[in-house]
mmCIF file of C-alpha atoms in Angstrom:
data_model
loop_
_atom_site.group_PDB
_atom_site.id
_atom_site.type_symbol
_atom_site.label_atom_id
_atom_site.label_comp_id
_atom_site.label_asym_id
_atom_site.label_seq_id
_atom_site.Cartn_x
_atom_site.Cartn_y
_atom_site.Cartn_z
ATOM 1 C CA MET T 214 90.104 101.625 111.439
ATOM 2 C CA THR T 215 88.119 99.784 108.743
ATOM 3 C CA ALA T 216 89.437 98.939 105.277
ATOM 4 C CA ALA T 217 86.982 101.420 103.734
ATOM 5 C CA SER T 218 88.220 104.281 105.938
ATOM 6 C CA ASP T 219 91.821 103.290 105.056
ATOM 7 C CA PHE T 220 90.970 103.733 101.364
ATOM 8 C CA ARG T 221 89.396 107.151 101.965
ATOM 9 C CA ALA T 222 92.294 108.391 104.105
ATOM 10 C CA LEU T 223 94.849 107.224 101.532
ATOM 11 C CA GLU T 224 92.890 108.828 98.698
ATOM 12 C CA ALA T 225 92.634 112.161 100.553
ATOM 13 C CA THR T 226 96.367 112.160 101.307
ATOM 14 C CA ASN T 227 97.301 111.405 97.718
ATOM 15 C CA ARG T 228 95.048 114.142 96.373
ATOM 16 C CA ARG T 229 96.588 116.739 98.711
ATOM 17 C CA GLU T 230 100.141 115.725 97.832
ATOM 18 C CA THR T 231 99.401 115.762 94.118
ATOM 19 C CA ALA T 232 97.862 119.249 94.306
ATOM 20 C CA VAL T 233 100.958 120.554 96.111
ATOM 21 C CA LEU T 234 103.331 118.935 93.630
ATOM 22 C CA VAL T 235 101.454 120.206 90.569
ATOM 23 C CA ALA T 236 101.393 123.719 92.082
ATOM 24 C CA ALA T 237 105.155 123.468 92.622
ATOM 25 C CA MET T 238 105.690 122.579 88.972
ATOM 26 C CA ILE T 239 103.607 125.579 87.860
ATOM 27 C CA ALA T 240 105.757 127.748 90.135
ATOM 28 C CA ILE T 241 108.906 126.380 88.466
ATOM 29 C CA LEU T 242 107.513 127.337 85.049
ATOM 30 C CA ALA T 243 106.740 130.857 86.292
ATOM 31 C CA ALA T 244 110.197 131.210 87.903
ATOM 32 C CA LEU T 245 111.942 130.181 84.683
ATOM 33 C CA GLY T 246 109.860 132.683 82.747
ATOM 34 C CA PHE T 247 110.741 135.422 85.252
ATOM 35 C CA GLY T 248 114.436 134.601 84.925
ATOM 36 C CA LEU T 249 114.136 134.897 81.146
ATOM 37 C CA ASP T 250 112.447 138.283 81.555
ATOM 38 C CA VAL T 251 115.280 139.574 83.729
ATOM 39 C CA TRP T 252 117.933 138.185 81.414
ATOM 40 C CA SER T 253 116.306 139.670 78.303
ATOM 41 C CA GLY T 254 115.694 143.053 79.925
ATOM 42 C CA SER T 255 111.873 142.850 79.795
ATOM 43 C CA ILE T 256 111.969 143.366 83.562
ATOM 44 C CA ARG T 257 114.387 145.861 85.071
ATOM 45 C CA ILE T 258 115.394 146.227 88.689
ATOM 46 C CA THR T 259 116.598 149.727 89.544
ATOM 47 C CA ASP T 260 117.503 150.739 93.079
ATOM 48 C CA GLY T 261 115.341 147.986 94.491
ATOM 49 C CA SER T 262 112.235 148.764 92.395
ATOM 50 C CA VAL T 263 110.929 146.473 89.612
ATOM 51 C CA SER T 264 109.655 147.865 86.301
ATOM 52 C CA GLY T 265 108.770 146.505 82.890
ATOM 53 C CA PHE T 266 106.297 143.925 81.603
ATOM 54 C CA PRO T 267 106.788 140.172 82.423
ATOM 55 C CA LEU T 268 106.333 139.126 78.797
ATOM 56 C CA LEU T 269 108.296 135.872 78.962
ATOM 57 C CA THR T 270 106.777 134.892 82.312
ATOM 58 C CA ILE T 271 103.334 135.104 80.723
ATOM 59 C CA PHE T 272 104.641 133.312 77.637
ATOM 60 C CA ALA T 273 105.947 130.464 79.819
ATOM 61 C CA LEU T 274 102.567 129.988 81.476
ATOM 62 C CA ILE T 275 100.697 130.207 78.131
ATOM 63 C CA PHE T 276 103.182 127.749 76.629
ATOM 64 C CA GLY T 277 102.424 125.270 79.404
ATOM 65 C CA ALA T 278 98.664 125.805 79.029
ATOM 66 C CA VAL T 279 98.720 125.207 75.248
ATOM 67 C CA GLN T 280 100.733 122.044 75.711
ATOM 68 C CA ALA T 281 98.240 120.863 78.320
ATOM 69 C CA LEU T 282 95.254 121.551 76.017
ATOM 70 C CA ILE T 283 96.792 119.646 73.113
ATOM 71 C CA SER T 284 97.535 116.716 75.388
ATOM 72 C CA PHE T 285 94.103 116.913 77.050
ATOM 73 C CA TYR T 286 92.162 116.490 73.805
ATOM 74 C CA GLY T 287 94.597 114.373 71.772
ATOM 75 C CA GLY T 288 96.704 112.585 74.362
ATOM 76 C CA THR T 289 94.704 109.352 74.402
ATOM 77 C CA ARG T 290 95.056 108.790 70.679
ATOM 78 C CA LEU T 291 98.769 109.566 70.773
ATOM 79 C CA VAL T 292 99.363 107.096 73.622
ATOM 80 C CA LEU T 293 97.467 104.290 71.858
ATOM 81 C CA LEU T 294 99.335 104.933 68.606
ATOM 82 C CA SER T 295 102.689 104.926 70.383
ATOM 83 C CA VAL T 296 102.125 101.450 71.848
ATOM 84 C CA HIS T 297 100.536 100.041 68.642
ATOM 85 C CA ALA T 298 97.225 99.243 70.354
ATOM 86 C CA HIS T 299 94.021 98.430 68.494
ATOM 87 C CA PRO T 300 90.381 98.046 69.609
ATOM 88 C CA LEU T 301 89.665 94.815 71.481
ATOM 89 C CA THR T 302 86.822 92.798 69.936
ATOM 90 C CA ALA T 303 85.020 89.670 71.109
ATOM 91 C CA ASP T 304 86.728 87.469 68.502
ATOM 92 C CA THR T 305 87.803 84.833 71.067
ATOM 93 C CA ILE T 306 86.442 83.519 74.380
ATOM 94 C CA GLN T 307 89.387 85.108 76.224
ATOM 95 C CA HIS T 308 88.801 88.511 74.634
ATOM 96 C CA GLN T 309 85.089 88.318 75.453
ATOM 97 C CA ARG T 310 86.076 87.579 79.062
ATOM 98 C CA VAL T 311 88.156 90.768 79.182
ATOM 99 C CA LEU T 312 85.254 92.819 77.805
ATOM 100 C CA ASP T 313 82.913 91.280 80.378
ATOM 101 C CA THR T 314 85.383 91.983 83.193
ATOM 102 C CA ILE T 315 85.747 95.641 82.173
ATOM 103 C CA ASN T 316 81.958 95.968 82.167
ATOM 104 C CA GLU T 317 81.711 94.295 85.608
ATOM 105 C CA MET T 318 84.335 96.577 87.140
ATOM 106 C CA ALA T 319 82.693 99.655 85.599
ATOM 107 C CA ILE T 320 79.452 98.663 87.316
ATOM 108 C CA ALA T 321 81.296 98.088 90.603
ATOM 109 C CA ALA T 322 82.925 101.530 90.319
ATOM 110 C CA ARG T 323 79.644 103.129 89.132
ATOM 111 C CA MET T 324 81.293 104.584 86.043
ATOM 112 C CA PRO T 325 80.808 104.454 82.253
ATOM 113 C CA THR T 326 82.388 101.410 80.639
ATOM 114 C CA PRO T 327 85.810 102.377 79.215
ATOM 115 C CA ARG T 328 86.734 101.495 75.659
ATOM 116 C CA ALA T 329 88.895 98.357 75.467
ATOM 117 C CA TYR T 330 92.154 98.116 73.501
ATOM 118 C CA LEU T 331 94.664 95.313 72.961
ATOM 119 C CA MET T 332 98.429 95.247 72.486
ATOM 120 C CA ASP T 333 99.744 92.198 70.619
ATOM 121 C CA ASP T 334 102.574 91.615 73.085
ATOM 122 C CA PRO T 335 103.364 88.481 75.167
ATOM 123 C CA ALA T 336 104.318 90.478 78.310
ATOM 124 C CA PRO T 337 101.482 90.564 80.897
ATOM 125 C CA ASN T 338 100.632 94.222 81.514
ATOM 126 C CA ALA T 339 97.832 96.823 81.248
ATOM 127 C CA PHE T 340 97.217 100.549 81.507
ATOM 128 C CA ALA T 341 94.422 103.125 81.508
ATOM 129 C CA THR T 342 94.390 106.533 79.856
ATOM 130 C CA GLY T 343 91.979 109.288 78.838
ATOM 131 C CA ARG T 344 90.912 112.707 80.040
ATOM 132 C CA ASP T 345 87.929 111.606 82.188
ATOM 133 C CA PRO T 346 85.761 108.528 82.883
ATOM 134 C CA ALA T 347 83.514 109.280 79.892
ATOM 135 C CA HIS T 348 86.529 109.327 77.531
ATOM 136 C CA SER T 349 88.638 106.610 79.109
ATOM 137 C CA VAL T 350 90.422 103.577 77.705
ATOM 138 C CA ILE T 351 91.726 100.378 79.270
ATOM 139 C CA CYS T 352 94.404 98.616 77.244
ATOM 140 C CA VAL T 353 95.605 95.078 78.010
ATOM 141 C CA THR T 354 98.347 93.008 76.429
ATOM 142 C CA GLN T 355 97.751 89.628 74.834
ATOM 143 C CA GLY T 356 100.186 88.271 77.430
ATOM 144 C CA LEU T 357 97.860 89.416 80.202
ATOM 145 C CA VAL T 358 94.890 87.786 78.467
ATOM 146 C CA ASP T 359 96.788 84.493 78.145
ATOM 147 C CA THR T 360 98.211 84.517 81.694
ATOM 148 C CA MET T 361 95.391 85.674 83.974
ATOM 149 C CA ASP T 362 92.343 83.754 85.079
ATOM 150 C CA ARG T 363 89.059 85.590 85.579
ATOM 151 C CA GLU T 364 89.736 86.506 89.222
ATOM 152 C CA GLU T 365 93.224 87.857 88.464
ATOM 153 C CA MET T 366 91.906 89.801 85.493
ATOM 154 C CA GLN T 367 89.337 91.414 87.791
ATOM 155 C CA GLY T 368 92.161 92.546 90.082
ATOM 156 C CA VAL T 369 94.095 94.138 87.203
ATOM 157 C CA ILE T 370 91.044 95.806 85.641
ATOM 158 C CA GLY T 371 89.958 97.016 89.100
ATOM 159 C CA HIS T 372 93.397 98.658 89.502
ATOM 160 C CA GLU T 373 93.056 100.456 86.165
ATOM 161 C CA MET T 374 89.446 101.416 86.930
ATOM 162 C CA SER T 375 90.717 103.137 90.072
ATOM 163 C CA HIS T 376 93.102 105.279 87.992
ATOM 164 C CA ILE T 377 90.090 106.322 85.895
ATOM 165 C CA ARG T 378 87.729 106.959 88.843
ATOM 166 C CA ASP T 379 90.283 109.053 90.720
ATOM 167 C CA TYR T 380 91.236 110.990 87.561
ATOM 168 C CA ASP T 381 94.820 109.724 87.841
ATOM 169 C CA ILE T 382 94.745 109.369 84.054
ATOM 170 C CA ARG T 383 94.236 113.115 83.710
ATOM 171 C CA THR T 384 96.706 114.053 86.458
ATOM 172 C CA MET T 385 99.512 111.959 85.015
ATOM 173 C CA MET T 386 98.821 113.310 81.538
ATOM 174 C CA MET T 387 99.014 116.908 82.819
ATOM 175 C CA VAL T 388 102.120 116.257 84.909
ATOM 176 C CA ALA T 389 103.832 114.596 81.948
ATOM 177 C CA VAL T 390 103.070 117.641 79.806
ATOM 178 C CA MET T 391 104.424 120.001 82.464
ATOM 179 C CA VAL T 392 107.610 117.973 82.779
ATOM 180 C CA GLY T 393 108.096 118.294 79.032
ATOM 181 C CA GLY T 394 107.319 122.011 79.154
ATOM 182 C CA ILE T 395 109.858 122.672 81.908
ATOM 183 C CA ALA T 396 112.525 120.756 79.994
ATOM 184 C CA MET T 397 111.820 122.746 76.821
ATOM 185 C CA LEU T 398 111.828 126.082 78.670
ATOM 186 C CA SER T 399 115.106 125.251 80.397
ATOM 187 C CA ASP T 400 116.641 124.394 77.048
ATOM 188 C CA PHE T 401 115.329 127.669 75.609
ATOM 189 C CA PHE T 402 116.887 129.598 78.514
ATOM 190 C CA PHE T 403 120.343 128.137 77.915
ATOM 191 C CA ARG T 404 120.097 128.751 74.164
ATOM 192 C CA MET T 405 119.103 132.363 74.849
ATOM 193 C CA MET T 406 122.096 132.818 77.135
ATOM 194 C CA PHE T 407 124.424 131.326 74.540
ATOM 195 C CA TYR T 408 123.257 133.496 71.633
ATOM 196 C CA SER T 409 122.905 136.745 73.646
ATOM 197 C CA GLY T 410 126.430 136.340 75.027
ATOM 198 C CA GLY T 411 125.581 138.267 78.185
ATOM 199 C CA ARG T 412 124.776 141.523 76.365
ATOM 200 C CA ARG T 413 121.322 141.761 77.937
ATOM 201 C CA ARG T 414 122.697 141.052 81.384
ATOM 202 C CA SER T 415 125.304 143.826 81.104
ATOM 203 C CA SER T 416 122.644 146.298 79.996
ATOM 204 C CA ASN T 417 120.454 145.407 82.966
ATOM 205 C CA ASP T 418 123.378 145.727 85.380
ATOM 206 C CA LYS T 419 124.030 149.278 84.175
ATOM 207 C CA ASN T 420 120.531 150.228 85.298
ATOM 208 C CA GLY T 421 121.591 149.805 88.876
ATOM 209 C CA GLY T 422 120.365 146.309 89.693
ATOM 210 C CA GLY T 423 123.728 145.448 91.237
ATOM 211 C CA GLY T 424 123.930 142.403 93.491
ATOM 212 C CA GLY T 425 120.198 141.679 93.303
ATOM 213 C CA ILE T 426 120.377 141.110 89.556
ATOM 214 C CA LEU T 427 123.383 138.826 89.948
ATOM 215 C CA VAL T 428 121.517 136.734 92.536
ATOM 216 C CA ILE T 429 118.536 136.379 90.179
ATOM 217 C CA TYR T 430 120.827 135.358 87.305
ATOM 218 C CA LEU T 431 122.567 132.712 89.379
ATOM 219 C CA ALA T 432 119.299 131.426 90.852
ATOM 220 C CA THR T 433 117.755 131.148 87.381
ATOM 221 C CA LEU T 434 120.827 129.392 86.019
ATOM 222 C CA ILE T 435 120.678 126.820 88.806
ATOM 223 C CA LEU T 436 116.913 126.442 88.400
ATOM 224 C CA ALA T 437 117.193 125.950 84.628
ATOM 225 C CA ALA T 438 119.845 123.273 85.189
ATOM 226 C CA VAL T 439 118.051 121.271 87.873
ATOM 227 C CA ALA T 440 114.367 121.959 87.071
ATOM 228 C CA PRO T 441 113.973 119.228 84.402
ATOM 229 C CA ILE T 442 115.506 116.661 86.775
ATOM 230 C CA VAL T 443 113.405 117.790 89.742
ATOM 231 C CA ALA T 444 110.247 117.836 87.608
ATOM 232 C CA GLN T 445 110.917 114.283 86.420
ATOM 233 C CA LEU T 446 111.466 113.117 90.003
ATOM 234 C CA VAL T 447 108.218 114.833 91.032
ATOM 235 C CA ALA T 448 106.319 113.035 88.251
ATOM 236 C CA MET T 449 107.762 109.727 89.411
ATOM 237 C CA ALA T 450 106.805 110.426 93.031
ATOM 238 C CA ILE T 451 103.198 111.190 92.029
ATOM 239 C CA SER T 452 103.026 107.999 90.018
ATOM 240 C CA ARG T 453 104.373 105.865 92.892
ATOM 241 C CA GLN T 454 101.809 107.166 95.374
ATOM 242 C CA ARG T 455 98.936 106.584 92.989
ATOM 243 C CA GLU T 456 99.904 102.979 92.388
ATOM 244 C CA TYR T 457 99.392 102.210 96.087
ATOM 245 C CA LEU T 458 95.984 103.873 96.032
ATOM 246 C CA ALA T 459 94.958 102.018 92.855
ATOM 247 C CA ASP T 460 95.957 98.703 94.445
ATOM 248 C CA ALA T 461 93.794 99.475 97.469
ATOM 249 C CA SER T 462 90.867 100.593 95.303
ATOM 250 C CA SER T 463 91.074 97.409 93.242
ATOM 251 C CA VAL T 464 90.385 95.469 96.437
ATOM 252 C CA GLU T 465 87.494 97.833 97.124
ATOM 253 C CA PHE T 466 85.942 97.094 93.713
ATOM 254 C CA THR T 467 86.526 93.346 93.666
ATOM 255 C CA ARG T 468 86.063 92.868 97.452
ATOM 256 C CA ASN T 469 88.787 90.284 97.056
ATOM 257 C CA PRO T 470 92.447 91.048 98.048
ATOM 258 C CA HIS T 471 93.464 87.709 96.492
ATOM 259 C CA ALA T 472 92.555 88.894 92.983
ATOM 260 C CA LEU T 473 95.183 91.622 92.517
ATOM 261 C CA LEU T 474 97.646 89.846 94.825
ATOM 262 C CA ARG T 475 97.701 86.781 92.607
ATOM 263 C CA ALA T 476 97.845 88.945 89.460
ATOM 264 C CA LEU T 477 100.903 90.848 90.706
ATOM 265 C CA GLU T 478 102.581 87.595 91.687
ATOM 266 C CA GLN T 479 101.984 86.294 88.145
ATOM 267 C CA ILE T 480 103.418 89.492 86.631
ATOM 268 C CA ALA T 481 106.417 89.333 89.011
ATOM 269 C CA LYS T 482 107.295 85.909 87.632
ATOM 270 C CA SER T 483 107.162 87.077 84.006
ATOM 271 C CA GLU T 484 110.485 87.701 82.287
ATOM 272 C CA SER T 485 109.025 88.799 78.969
ATOM 273 C CA PRO T 486 109.805 92.503 78.181
ATOM 274 C CA LEU T 487 107.093 94.748 76.761
ATOM 275 C CA LYS T 488 108.725 95.971 73.560
ATOM 276 C CA ALA T 489 106.200 98.647 72.530
ATOM 277 C CA ALA T 490 106.459 100.628 75.776
ATOM 278 C CA THR T 491 108.396 103.877 75.700
ATOM 279 C CA SER T 492 109.910 106.138 78.354
ATOM 280 C CA GLY T 493 106.887 108.398 77.912
ATOM 281 C CA THR T 494 104.312 105.654 78.514
ATOM 282 C CA GLY T 495 106.073 103.405 81.044
ATOM 283 C CA HIS T 496 104.509 105.144 84.062
ATOM 284 C CA LEU T 497 100.999 104.357 82.772
ATOM 285 C CA PHE T 498 101.276 100.579 83.095
ATOM 286 C CA ILE T 499 100.297 98.571 86.176
ATOM 287 C CA VAL T 500 103.963 97.476 86.333
ATOM 288 C CA ASN T 501 106.550 99.654 84.597
ATOM 289 C CA PRO T 502 107.679 97.597 81.601
ATOM 290 C CA ARG T 503 110.953 99.525 81.159
ATOM 291 C CA GLU T 504 112.348 99.321 84.672
ATOM 292 C CA GLY T 505 112.569 95.552 84.757
ATOM 293 C CA VAL T 506 114.380 94.025 87.692
ATOM 294 C CA ARG T 507 115.325 97.454 89.095
ATOM 295 C CA GLU T 508 111.709 98.102 90.038
ATOM 296 C CA ASP T 509 111.845 95.280 92.543
ATOM 297 C CA ARG T 510 114.825 96.727 94.425
ATOM 298 C CA GLU T 511 114.214 98.730 97.570
ATOM 299 C CA ARG T 512 117.320 100.924 97.827
ATOM 300 C CA PHE T 513 116.697 104.669 98.163
ATOM 301 C CA PHE T 514 118.053 105.770 94.770
ATOM 302 C CA ASP T 515 116.391 102.885 92.939
ATOM 303 C CA ASN T 516 113.050 103.970 94.360
ATOM 304 C CA LEU T 517 113.777 107.647 93.674
ATOM 305 C CA LEU T 518 114.247 106.931 89.970
ATOM 306 C CA SER T 519 111.274 104.583 89.653
ATOM 307 C CA THR T 520 107.760 105.454 88.503
ATOM 308 C CA HIS T 521 106.333 102.528 90.502
ATOM 309 C CA PRO T 522 106.829 101.355 94.099
ATOM 310 C CA PRO T 523 108.698 98.047 94.491
ATOM 311 C CA LEU T 524 106.471 95.189 93.432
ATOM 312 C CA THR T 525 107.303 93.320 96.624
ATOM 313 C CA LYS T 526 106.036 96.238 98.734
ATOM 314 C CA ARG T 527 102.770 96.308 96.797
ATOM 315 C CA ILE T 528 102.368 92.575 97.331
ATOM 316 C CA GLU T 529 103.192 92.955 101.025
ATOM 317 C CA ARG T 530 100.460 95.569 101.441
ATOM 318 C CA LEU T 531 97.916 93.295 99.795
ATOM 319 C CA ARG T 532 99.034 90.383 101.980
ATOM 320 C CA ALA T 533 98.631 92.628 105.017
ATOM 321 C CA MET T 534 94.965 93.065 104.075
ATOM 322 C CA LEU T 535 94.694 89.284 104.286
ATOM 323 C CA GLY T 536 96.409 89.262 107.680
ATOM 324 C CA ALA T 537 99.510 87.564 106.319
ATOM 325 C CA PRO T 538 102.338 90.149 106.271
ATOM 326 C CA GLY T 539 105.878 89.227 105.313
ATOM 327 C CA GLN T 540 105.146 86.505 102.790
ATOM 328 C CA ALA T 541 106.183 88.700 99.871
ATOM 329 C CA THR T 542 109.771 87.661 100.476
ATOM 330 C CA ALA T 543 108.957 84.343 98.920
ATOM 331 C CA VAL T 544 107.732 86.067 95.798
ATOM 332 C CA ARG T 545 110.879 88.174 95.532
ATOM 333 C CA GLN T 546 113.000 85.058 95.568
ATOM 334 C CA SER T 547 110.961 83.235 92.961
#
């Protein structure tokens, strides 16, 4: 199998998995809304038949949609404000080189040139955001500008360009919004239970719902408790898969596996934390700036709670493209 067919197969797999995971999160929202309807009495179950109007189920879905719309049209600005980024101008030779590299990679990817932003931070890192390629942004740190040579910068920008081309920027924005929506709806459910004191549930039971109602109550309680955690884990899983694809696509754009390989090795050696990153933006960066050393561990639970695959695994995959597997161990020990 050729490298190009590897890229296409990986891209197709990631798209299918993401569609399934996003559909699952929508189903969780609908299930929480249905549980609220049963608890409040909007939906009644009598002798096995269901009656009433699913008002809160519809509200839950509308709530998620409104959140998504606000994020879709204003998310980019909010992200840039949260990390204190400002437009990148050609005021130095190094900054001009970044602008040139972004333009080169946009041509290689056959996309509009993204707007360029800069974070005044010594940690080498970068991220892309936006709702589509025509409204996309690539943001780099001053540390990345100071650390990377032209070839390494091409690898990093190629990685971010892949997130834009494959609409990862939109997917991650939507998933992040859904995760927040599920957490808020779960919190609302528990508050509703606390203030109603079970009065609604007793009324519904008297209508003859019996054991079926009790099962729905218990299932909704469990779902409300675990849904925010599951949703967060799902968001992390989506992010991890897309990092592998973006690494592969960077090689496709630059036609040079050395470029991103050397860039990741440089970032792996950096010990400077990225102070402006938050828990809400960490998954956007090429290397999660908030996970630190933990990101490089390969134990099951460390990976489960990470938004990025282990850096050593990413380096190993790039080395495999060069026909030199196994050399990432040296990087891990450095």
